[in-house]
Amino acid sequence: MSADAVTIGEAARGTGVSAKMIRYYEETGLIAPAARTASGYRLYAESDLHALRFVRRARDLGFSVEDIRALLALWHDRARASAQVRALALSHVSDLRRRIEALEGMARTLENLAAHCGGDARPDCPILDDLAAGPHSDS
Amino acid sequence: MSADAVTIGEAARGTGVSAKMIRYYEETGLIAPAARTASGYRLYAESDLHALRFVRRARDLGFSVEDIRALLALWHDRARASAQVRALALSHVSDLRRRIEALEGMARTLENLAAHCGGDARPDCPILDDLAAGPHSDS
DNA sequence: GTGGGGCTTCCCATCGTGGGAAGGTCAAGG
DNA sequence: CCTTGACCTTCCCACGATGGGAAGCCCCAC
């Protein structure tokens, strides 16, 4: 099995989580307080790095830190029901889908407006006109 | 022509921008400082409400306050070239598309994982396994 | 003239992240 | 043994956009 404990900098390099964020996660109780050397340096064992990679991956998947707290609890709970994990993931998916729809609507509206905007040196621009006209349902 | 100046509360109700945000926009120079009554109350004329609705609409379209600053400048500039507006809008669209793609990737990955997760009471769950396995390119 | 609602400013919190200062530690090289 | 430089520690501040709330003034209707 691999190496012993490493310092925070190596942990950061090895997990893709910045040292700053590792301390933050510890401070907010997302991860357990790290072991310390006699002089106060934090030490990370392989299992700690594993947890950090878990957090990193979940952040990459767009989970909030609070969601990750729940996921980690389920992860550490050997008797967890997969239904809970699945529900959490699917709830997050629908959240993602909602955000995607919102962004899609914005993008479509702007593309429509831009399509009718000459893009030349004339000052007529339906984009500004639309903005000035106030909110309405997009096409 | 319509009414005279209104107070910040009425402006908020009339534009959908909270009083708090109106003050913030003024403080950060996004909108011009409002006129004041003798006793210090802010007063908003129809043209101010127009600008606030412009900001509101642009926020709804996902523009950052900094982007809106540029849009407002172009709006106020009667000799603006529509090309600039169009470029700003399209650049924002590609930003939106990038964010959509990122969210889409997350959603797809999670849906794949959830599809292989029993969702029953057994503790086997590929979602947690994947998170624990660290980052990899999604399927 | 009093009560209640609206306005003012000021400070604080959020969420996740980064920057930087002031100071202790450690390992390598002279 | 001492210096140097890279690393670590804690602490505070900042972002962007928004909301909450306190303390205090103002205005209108009764």
CSV table of C-alpha atoms (C1' of nucleotides) in Angstrom, one decimal:
chain,number,residue,atom,x,y,z
A,1,MET,CA,0.0,0.0,0.0
A,2,SER,CA,1.1,3.5,-0.8
A,3,ALA,CA,2.8,6.2,1.1
A,4,ASP,CA,2.2,7.6,4.6
A,5,ALA,CA,0.8,10.9,5.5
A,6,VAL,CA,1.6,13.9,3.3
A,7,THR,CA,1.4,17.6,4.0
A,8,ILE,CA,-1.4,19.9,2.7
A,9,GLY,CA,0.5,21.1,-0.3
A,10,GLU,CA,1.1,17.5,-1.5
A,11,ALA,CA,-2.5,16.7,-0.7
A,12,ALA,CA,-3.6,19.7,-2.8
A,13,ARG,CA,-1.5,18.6,-5.7
A,14,GLY,CA,-2.6,15.1,-5.4
A,15,THR,CA,-6.3,15.7,-5.3
A,16,GLY,CA,-6.9,18.9,-7.3
A,17,VAL,CA,-8.3,20.6,-4.2
A,18,SER,CA,-6.4,23.8,-3.3
A,19,ALA,CA,-4.8,24.0,0.1
A,20,LYS,CA,-7.0,26.9,0.8
A,21,MET,CA,-10.1,24.9,0.1
A,22,ILE,CA,-8.9,21.9,2.1
A,23,ARG,CA,-8.6,24.1,5.2
A,24,TYR,CA,-12.0,25.6,4.4
A,25,TYR,CA,-13.6,22.1,4.1
A,26,GLU,CA,-12.1,21.2,7.4
A,27,GLU,CA,-13.2,24.4,9.1
A,28,THR,CA,-16.8,23.9,8.0
A,29,GLY,CA,-16.8,20.3,9.1
A,30,LEU,CA,-17.1,18.8,5.6
A,31,ILE,CA,-14.1,16.7,6.2
A,32,ALA,CA,-12.6,15.5,9.5
A,33,PRO,CA,-9.9,17.6,11.1
A,34,ALA,CA,-6.5,16.5,9.8
A,35,ALA,CA,-3.9,14.9,12.0
A,36,ARG,CA,-1.1,17.2,12.9
A,37,THR,CA,2.6,16.9,13.3
A,38,ALA,CA,4.2,18.1,16.6
A,39,SER,CA,4.7,21.5,15.0
A,40,GLY,CA,1.2,21.8,13.8
A,41,TYR,CA,1.4,20.8,10.2
A,42,ARG,CA,-1.6,19.0,8.8
A,43,LEU,CA,-1.0,15.4,7.7
A,44,TYR,CA,-3.1,13.5,5.2
A,45,ALA,CA,-3.2,9.8,4.9
A,46,GLU,CA,-4.4,8.0,1.8
A,47,SER,CA,-8.0,7.7,3.1
A,48,ASP,CA,-8.1,11.5,3.6
A,49,LEU,CA,-6.9,12.0,0.0
A,50,HIS,CA,-9.6,9.6,-1.1
A,51,ALA,CA,-12.3,11.7,0.7
A,52,LEU,CA,-10.8,14.9,-0.9
A,53,ARG,CA,-11.0,13.4,-4.3
A,54,PHE,CA,-14.6,12.4,-3.6
A,55,VAL,CA,-15.4,16.0,-2.7
A,56,ARG,CA,-13.6,17.3,-5.8
A,57,ARG,CA,-15.4,14.9,-8.1
A,58,ALA,CA,-18.8,15.9,-6.5
A,59,ARG,CA,-18.0,19.6,-6.9
A,60,ASP,CA,-17.1,18.9,-10.6
A,61,LEU,CA,-20.6,17.4,-10.8
A,62,GLY,CA,-22.1,20.6,-9.5
A,63,PHE,CA,-23.1,19.4,-6.1
A,64,SER,CA,-23.2,22.1,-3.4
A,65,VAL,CA,-21.1,21.7,-0.3
A,66,GLU,CA,-24.2,20.9,1.6
A,67,ASP,CA,-25.2,18.2,-0.8
A,68,ILE,CA,-21.7,16.8,-0.5
A,69,ARG,CA,-22.0,16.7,3.2
A,70,ALA,CA,-25.0,14.4,2.7
A,71,LEU,CA,-23.2,12.3,0.1
A,72,LEU,CA,-20.2,11.8,2.4
A,73,ALA,CA,-22.5,10.8,5.2
A,74,LEU,CA,-24.0,8.2,3.0
A,75,TRP,CA,-20.6,7.1,1.8
A,76,HIS,CA,-19.3,6.6,5.3
A,77,ASP,CA,-22.5,4.8,6.3
A,78,ARG,CA,-21.8,1.3,5.3
A,79,ALA,CA,-25.5,0.4,5.7
A,80,ARG,CA,-26.8,3.2,3.6
A,81,ALA,CA,-29.6,2.5,1.3
A,82,SER,CA,-28.8,3.2,-2.3
A,83,ALA,CA,-32.2,4.7,-2.7
A,84,GLN,CA,-31.2,7.7,-0.7
A,85,VAL,CA,-28.1,8.3,-2.8
A,86,ARG,CA,-30.1,7.9,-6.0
A,87,ALA,CA,-32.7,10.3,-4.8
A,88,LEU,CA,-30.1,12.9,-3.9
A,89,ALA,CA,-28.5,12.5,-7.3
A,90,LEU,CA,-31.7,12.7,-9.2
A,91,SER,CA,-32.9,15.7,-7.3
A,92,HIS,CA,-29.6,17.3,-8.2
A,93,VAL,CA,-30.1,16.3,-11.8
A,94,SER,CA,-33.5,18.0,-11.9
A,95,ASP,CA,-31.9,21.1,-10.4
A,96,LEU,CA,-29.3,21.0,-13.1
A,97,ARG,CA,-32.0,20.6,-15.7
A,98,ARG,CA,-33.9,23.6,-14.4
A,99,ARG,CA,-30.7,25.7,-14.5
A,100,ILE,CA,-30.0,24.5,-18.0
A,101,GLU,CA,-33.5,25.5,-19.2
A,102,ALA,CA,-33.1,28.9,-17.7
A,103,LEU,CA,-29.8,29.4,-19.5
A,104,GLU,CA,-31.2,28.0,-22.7
A,105,GLY,CA,-34.0,30.5,-22.6
A,106,MET,CA,-31.6,33.3,-22.2
A,107,ALA,CA,-29.4,32.0,-25.0
A,108,ARG,CA,-32.3,31.5,-27.4
A,109,THR,CA,-33.7,35.0,-26.7
A,110,LEU,CA,-30.3,36.6,-27.3
A,111,GLU,CA,-29.7,34.6,-30.4
A,112,ASN,CA,-33.0,35.7,-31.9
A,113,LEU,CA,-32.3,39.3,-31.1
A,114,ALA,CA,-28.8,39.1,-32.5
A,115,ALA,CA,-30.1,37.5,-35.7
A,116,HIS,CA,-32.2,40.6,-36.3
A,117,CYS,CA,-29.4,43.0,-35.4
A,118,GLY,CA,-27.5,44.2,-38.4
A,119,GLY,CA,-24.2,44.1,-36.7
A,120,ASP,CA,-23.0,46.9,-38.8
A,121,ALA,CA,-22.3,50.5,-38.0
A,122,ARG,CA,-25.9,51.7,-37.9
A,123,PRO,CA,-27.2,52.4,-34.5
A,124,ASP,CA,-30.5,50.4,-34.9
A,125,CYS,CA,-30.3,47.4,-32.6
A,126,PRO,CA,-33.2,45.3,-31.6
A,127,ILE,CA,-31.2,43.9,-28.7
A,128,LEU,CA,-31.1,47.3,-26.9
A,129,ASP,CA,-34.7,47.9,-28.0
A,130,ASP,CA,-35.8,44.7,-26.4
A,131,LEU,CA,-33.9,45.4,-23.2
A,132,ALA,CA,-35.4,48.8,-23.0
A,133,ALA,CA,-38.9,47.5,-23.6
A,134,GLY,CA,-38.8,45.5,-20.4
A,135,PRO,CA,-39.5,41.9,-19.6
A,136,HIS,CA,-41.7,39.8,-21.8
A,137,SER,CA,-41.9,36.1,-22.7
A,138,ASP,CA,-39.3,35.2,-25.2
A,139,SER,CA,-40.2,33.9,-28.7
B,1,MET,CA,-47.2,61.8,-20.2
B,2,SER,CA,-47.3,59.7,-17.0
B,3,ALA,CA,-46.7,60.5,-13.4
B,4,ASP,CA,-43.9,62.5,-11.8
B,5,ALA,CA,-41.2,61.1,-9.6
B,6,VAL,CA,-41.9,58.2,-7.3
B,7,THR,CA,-40.1,57.0,-4.2
B,8,ILE,CA,-37.8,54.0,-4.1
B,9,GLY,CA,-40.6,51.6,-2.9
B,10,GLU,CA,-42.8,52.4,-5.8
B,11,ALA,CA,-39.9,52.2,-8.2
B,12,ALA,CA,-39.1,48.8,-6.8
B,13,ARG,CA,-42.7,47.6,-7.2
B,14,GLY,CA,-42.9,49.2,-10.7
B,15,THR,CA,-39.7,47.6,-12.0
B,16,GLY,CA,-39.3,44.4,-10.2
B,17,VAL,CA,-35.9,45.5,-8.8
B,18,SER,CA,-35.8,45.5,-5.0
B,19,ALA,CA,-35.2,48.7,-3.2
B,20,LYS,CA,-32.0,47.2,-1.8
B,21,MET,CA,-30.7,46.4,-5.3
B,22,ILE,CA,-31.7,49.9,-6.6
B,23,ARG,CA,-29.5,51.4,-3.9
B,24,TYR,CA,-26.7,49.0,-4.7
B,25,TYR,CA,-26.8,49.8,-8.4
B,26,GLU,CA,-26.6,53.5,-7.6
B,27,GLU,CA,-23.8,52.9,-5.1
B,28,THR,CA,-21.7,51.0,-7.7
B,29,GLY,CA,-22.4,53.6,-10.4
B,30,LEU,CA,-24.5,51.3,-12.6
B,31,ILE,CA,-27.3,53.8,-12.5
B,32,ALA,CA,-27.0,57.6,-12.0
B,33,PRO,CA,-27.6,58.8,-8.4
B,34,ALA,CA,-31.3,59.5,-7.9
B,35,ALA,CA,-32.7,62.9,-7.3
B,36,ARG,CA,-33.6,63.6,-3.7
B,37,THR,CA,-36.3,65.3,-1.9
B,38,ALA,CA,-35.4,68.0,0.7
B,39,SER,CA,-35.5,65.3,3.3
B,40,GLY,CA,-33.3,62.9,1.5
B,41,TYR,CA,-35.8,60.5,-0.1
B,42,ARG,CA,-34.7,59.2,-3.5
B,43,LEU,CA,-37.0,60.2,-6.4
B,44,TYR,CA,-37.4,58.3,-9.6
B,45,ALA,CA,-38.8,59.7,-12.8
B,46,GLU,CA,-40.1,57.6,-15.7
B,47,SER,CA,-36.8,57.6,-17.4
B,48,ASP,CA,-35.1,56.2,-14.3
B,49,LEU,CA,-37.7,53.5,-14.1
B,50,HIS,CA,-37.0,52.7,-17.8
B,51,ALA,CA,-33.3,52.3,-17.0
B,52,LEU,CA,-34.2,50.0,-14.0
B,53,ARG,CA,-36.4,47.9,-16.2
B,54,PHE,CA,-33.5,47.7,-18.7
B,55,VAL,CA,-31.2,46.4,-15.9
B,56,ARG,CA,-33.8,44.0,-14.7
B,57,ARG,CA,-34.4,42.5,-18.1
B,58,ALA,CA,-30.7,42.2,-18.7
B,59,ARG,CA,-30.2,40.4,-15.4
B,60,ASP,CA,-33.0,38.1,-16.4
B,61,LEU,CA,-31.0,37.3,-19.5
B,62,GLY,CA,-28.1,36.4,-17.3
B,63,PHE,CA,-25.9,39.4,-18.0
B,64,SER,CA,-23.5,40.3,-15.2
B,65,VAL,CA,-23.6,43.8,-13.8
B,66,GLU,CA,-20.4,44.6,-15.6
B,67,ASP,CA,-21.9,43.5,-18.9
B,68,ILE,CA,-24.9,45.7,-18.1
B,69,ARG,CA,-22.7,48.6,-17.5
B,70,ALA,CA,-21.4,48.3,-21.1
B,71,LEU,CA,-24.9,47.7,-22.4
B,72,LEU,CA,-26.2,50.8,-20.7
B,73,ALA,CA,-23.4,52.9,-22.1
B,74,LEU,CA,-24.2,51.7,-25.6
B,75,TRP,CA,-27.9,52.3,-24.9
B,76,HIS,CA,-27.2,55.9,-23.8
B,77,ASP,CA,-24.8,56.4,-26.7
B,78,ARG,CA,-27.0,57.5,-29.5
B,79,ALA,CA,-24.3,57.0,-32.0
B,80,ARG,CA,-23.5,53.5,-30.9
B,81,ALA,CA,-22.7,50.9,-33.5
B,82,SER,CA,-25.0,47.9,-33.3
B,83,ALA,CA,-22.0,45.7,-34.0
B,84,GLN,CA,-20.8,46.3,-30.6
B,85,VAL,CA,-24.0,45.5,-29.0
B,86,ARG,CA,-24.3,42.4,-31.1
B,87,ALA,CA,-20.8,41.3,-30.2
B,88,LEU,CA,-21.5,41.7,-26.5
B,89,ALA,CA,-24.7,39.7,-26.8
B,90,LEU,CA,-23.1,36.9,-28.8
B,91,SER,CA,-20.2,36.7,-26.5
B,92,HIS,CA,-22.6,36.3,-23.7
B,93,VAL,CA,-24.5,33.7,-25.6
B,94,SER,CA,-21.3,31.6,-26.0
B,95,ASP,CA,-20.7,32.0,-22.3
B,96,LEU,CA,-24.2,30.7,-21.6
B,97,ARG,CA,-23.6,27.8,-24.0
B,98,ARG,CA,-20.4,26.9,-22.3
B,99,ARG,CA,-22.2,26.9,-18.9
B,100,ILE,CA,-25.0,24.8,-20.4
B,101,GLU,CA,-22.6,22.3,-21.7
B,102,ALA,CA,-20.9,22.0,-18.3
B,103,LEU,CA,-24.2,21.4,-16.6
B,104,GLU,CA,-25.3,19.0,-19.3
B,105,GLY,CA,-22.2,16.9,-18.8
B,106,MET,CA,-22.9,16.8,-15.1
B,107,ALA,CA,-26.6,15.8,-15.6
B,108,ARG,CA,-25.7,13.1,-18.1
B,109,THR,CA,-23.1,11.6,-15.9
B,110,LEU,CA,-25.4,11.5,-12.9
B,111,GLU,CA,-28.3,10.1,-15.0
B,112,ASN,CA,-26.1,7.3,-16.2
B,113,LEU,CA,-25.0,6.5,-12.7
B,114,ALA,CA,-28.5,6.7,-11.3
B,115,ALA,CA,-29.7,4.4,-14.1
B,116,HIS,CA,-27.3,1.7,-12.8
B,117,CYS,CA,-28.2,2.3,-9.2
B,118,GLY,CA,-30.8,0.0,-7.9
B,119,GLY,CA,-32.5,2.5,-5.8
B,120,ASP,CA,-33.5,-0.2,-3.4
B,121,ALA,CA,-32.4,-0.9,0.1
B,122,ARG,CA,-29.2,-2.6,-0.8
B,123,PRO,CA,-26.1,-0.6,-0.2
B,124,ASP,CA,-24.5,-1.1,-3.6
B,125,CYS,CA,-24.5,2.2,-5.4
B,126,PRO,CA,-22.4,3.1,-8.4
B,127,ILE,CA,-22.9,6.7,-7.7
B,128,LEU,CA,-20.9,6.7,-4.6
B,129,ASP,CA,-18.4,4.3,-6.2
B,130,ASP,CA,-17.9,6.7,-9.0
B,131,LEU,CA,-17.5,9.7,-6.7
B,132,ALA,CA,-15.0,7.7,-4.6
B,133,ALA,CA,-13.1,6.6,-7.7
B,134,GLY,CA,-12.1,10.2,-8.5
B,135,PRO,CA,-12.4,12.2,-11.7
B,136,HIS,CA,-12.6,10.6,-15.1
B,137,SER,CA,-14.1,11.6,-18.4
B,138,ASP,CA,-17.8,10.8,-18.3
B,139,SER,CA,-19.4,8.3,-20.6
C,1,DG,C1',-49.9,65.0,18.0
C,2,DT,C1',-49.5,60.3,17.6
C,3,DG,C1',-49.1,55.9,15.2
C,4,DG,C1',-47.7,53.2,11.5
C,5,DG,C1',-45.4,52.6,7.4
C,6,DG,C1',-41.8,54.2,4.4
C,7,DC,C1',-37.4,56.1,3.9
C,8,DT,C1',-32.3,56.8,5.3
C,9,DT,C1',-27.6,54.7,6.3
C,10,DC,C1',-24.8,51.1,8.2
C,11,DC,C1',-23.3,46.6,9.2
C,12,DC,C1',-23.6,41.5,8.6
C,13,DA,C1',-24.4,37.0,6.1
C,14,DT,C1',-24.5,34.2,2.3
C,15,DC,C1',-21.3,30.6,-1.1
C,16,DG,C1',-17.0,29.0,-2.7
C,17,DT,C1',-13.0,30.8,-3.8
C,18,DG,C1',-8.6,33.4,-3.9
C,19,DG,C1',-5.0,36.9,-2.1
C,20,DG,C1',-1.9,38.3,1.1
C,21,DA,C1',0.4,39.4,5.6
C,22,DA,C1',2.9,38.0,9.7
C,23,DG,C1',5.1,34.4,11.7
C,24,DG,C1',6.8,29.4,12.7
C,25,DT,C1',9.3,25.1,10.5
C,26,DC,C1',12.0,22.3,7.9
C,27,DA,C1',15.7,20.6,4.8
C,28,DA,C1',19.7,21.6,2.2
C,29,DG,C1',24.0,23.8,1.5
C,30,DG,C1',27.8,26.7,3.0
D,1,DC,C1',26.0,26.3,13.3
D,2,DC,C1',23.5,29.5,10.4
D,3,DT,C1',21.3,31.1,6.4
D,4,DT,C1',18.1,30.6,2.7
D,5,DG,C1',14.1,29.4,0.5
D,6,DA,C1',10.1,26.7,0.3
D,7,DC,C1',6.6,25.3,3.0
D,8,DC,C1',3.3,25.6,6.7
D,9,DT,C1',0.2,28.1,10.3
D,10,DT,C1',-3.6,31.6,11.4
D,11,DC,C1',-6.0,35.7,10.4
D,12,DC,C1',-8.2,39.1,7.7
D,13,DC,C1',-10.1,40.9,3.3
D,14,DA,C1',-12.1,40.6,-1.3
D,15,DC,C1',-15.2,39.1,-5.0
D,16,DG,C1',-20.8,39.3,-7.0
D,17,DA,C1',-25.4,39.9,-6.2
D,18,DT,C1',-28.5,39.6,-2.9
D,19,DG,C1',-31.1,39.6,1.5
D,20,DG,C1',-31.8,40.8,6.6
D,21,DG,C1',-32.0,43.8,10.2
D,22,DA,C1',-31.1,47.8,13.5
D,23,DA,C1',-31.3,52.7,14.6
D,24,DG,C1',-33.1,56.7,13.4
D,25,DC,C1',-35.7,60.3,10.6
D,26,DC,C1',-40.0,61.6,7.7
D,27,DC,C1',-44.7,61.9,6.1
D,28,DC,C1',-49.6,61.2,6.0
D,29,DA,C1',-54.0,60.2,8.0
D,30,DC,C1',-56.7,60.3,11.9
